[in-house]
Amino acid sequence: MIKKLILALATLVASTGFAFAQVDVNKADAAALDSVKGVGPSMSKAIIDERSKGEFKDWADFQKRVKGVGEKRAAKLSQAGLQVNGKAMDGAPMAAPGDKTAAKPAKAVKAKPDAAKAEPAKAAS
């Protein structure tokens, strides 16, 4: 029983490591690029087509050459595990696996008017 539990735990740990693997745009094939959240078949094809003209030097070069990748999308792709020359994008937030709150900014809370100011007190007769 304990052996099965340890085996199941080891399998779980090993599989989560693969889910957040880093993928370098200069070395990855289409399947590896497709595994990154936010990269689909058309983007992976565009990446491979541009890479055939020469490797990407840095994130700025990647953004310039791959259509549809701007600052925000590049940051999201970097956060999802995409790298250029083994480097994540500078300034891209690195969220913990499964942490959905890190990507969203906090909402502003509106102040409610004070009840005493909103309605004047009535004088007793």
XYZ file of N, CA and C in Angstrom, residues 18-24 28-41 44 77 80-82:
78
model
N 6.854 18.484 -16.129
C 6.749 18.593 -17.580
C 5.748 19.657 -17.995
N 4.742 19.906 -17.188
C 3.705 20.875 -17.544
C 4.243 22.304 -17.595
N 5.307 22.579 -16.848
C 5.836 23.935 -16.796
C 7.251 23.993 -17.349
N 7.531 23.152 -18.339
C 8.859 23.130 -18.933
C 9.082 24.393 -19.763
N 10.325 24.817 -19.814
C 10.681 25.993 -20.594
C 10.923 25.577 -22.053
N 10.453 26.377 -22.990
C 10.573 26.087 -24.415
C 11.298 27.256 -25.077
N 12.436 26.968 -25.700
C 13.214 28.008 -26.373
C 12.774 28.099 -27.833
N 13.028 24.756 -30.359
C 11.834 23.921 -30.269
C 11.237 23.598 -31.633
N 10.632 22.414 -31.715
C 9.887 22.061 -32.922
C 8.437 22.537 -32.751
N 7.620 22.301 -33.767
C 6.238 22.796 -33.754
C 5.442 22.230 -32.582
N 5.634 20.955 -32.262
C 4.889 20.336 -31.165
C 5.248 20.977 -29.824
N 6.525 21.242 -29.613
C 6.949 21.876 -28.359
C 6.408 23.295 -28.263
N 6.423 24.026 -29.363
C 5.882 25.385 -29.356
C 4.380 25.370 -29.082
N 3.659 24.407 -29.682
C 2.217 24.292 -29.466
C 1.876 23.969 -28.017
N 2.800 23.381 -27.289
C 2.537 23.014 -25.894
C 2.526 24.229 -24.969
N 3.032 25.365 -25.429
C 3.041 26.593 -24.621
C 1.667 27.247 -24.724
N 1.098 27.584 -23.564
C -0.214 28.228 -23.544
C -0.127 29.568 -24.270
N -1.009 29.752 -25.260
C -1.022 30.995 -26.024
C -0.395 30.855 -27.405
N 0.256 29.713 -27.653
C 0.856 29.456 -28.965
C 0.046 28.355 -29.630
N -0.505 28.667 -30.785
C -1.269 27.686 -31.544
C -0.510 27.280 -32.797
N -1.127 26.456 -33.627
C -0.459 25.984 -34.844
C -0.022 27.109 -35.784
N 3.018 28.901 -34.163
C 4.225 28.067 -34.194
C 4.796 28.006 -35.613
N 3.412 35.006 -22.964
C 4.102 33.825 -23.483
C 5.316 33.490 -22.628
N 4.237 31.828 -19.580
C 3.797 30.461 -19.849
C 4.963 29.512 -20.109
N 6.190 30.047 -20.229
C 7.349 29.173 -20.380
C 8.145 29.366 -21.651
N 7.772 30.302 -22.502
C 8.511 30.535 -23.739
C 9.764 31.360 -23.442
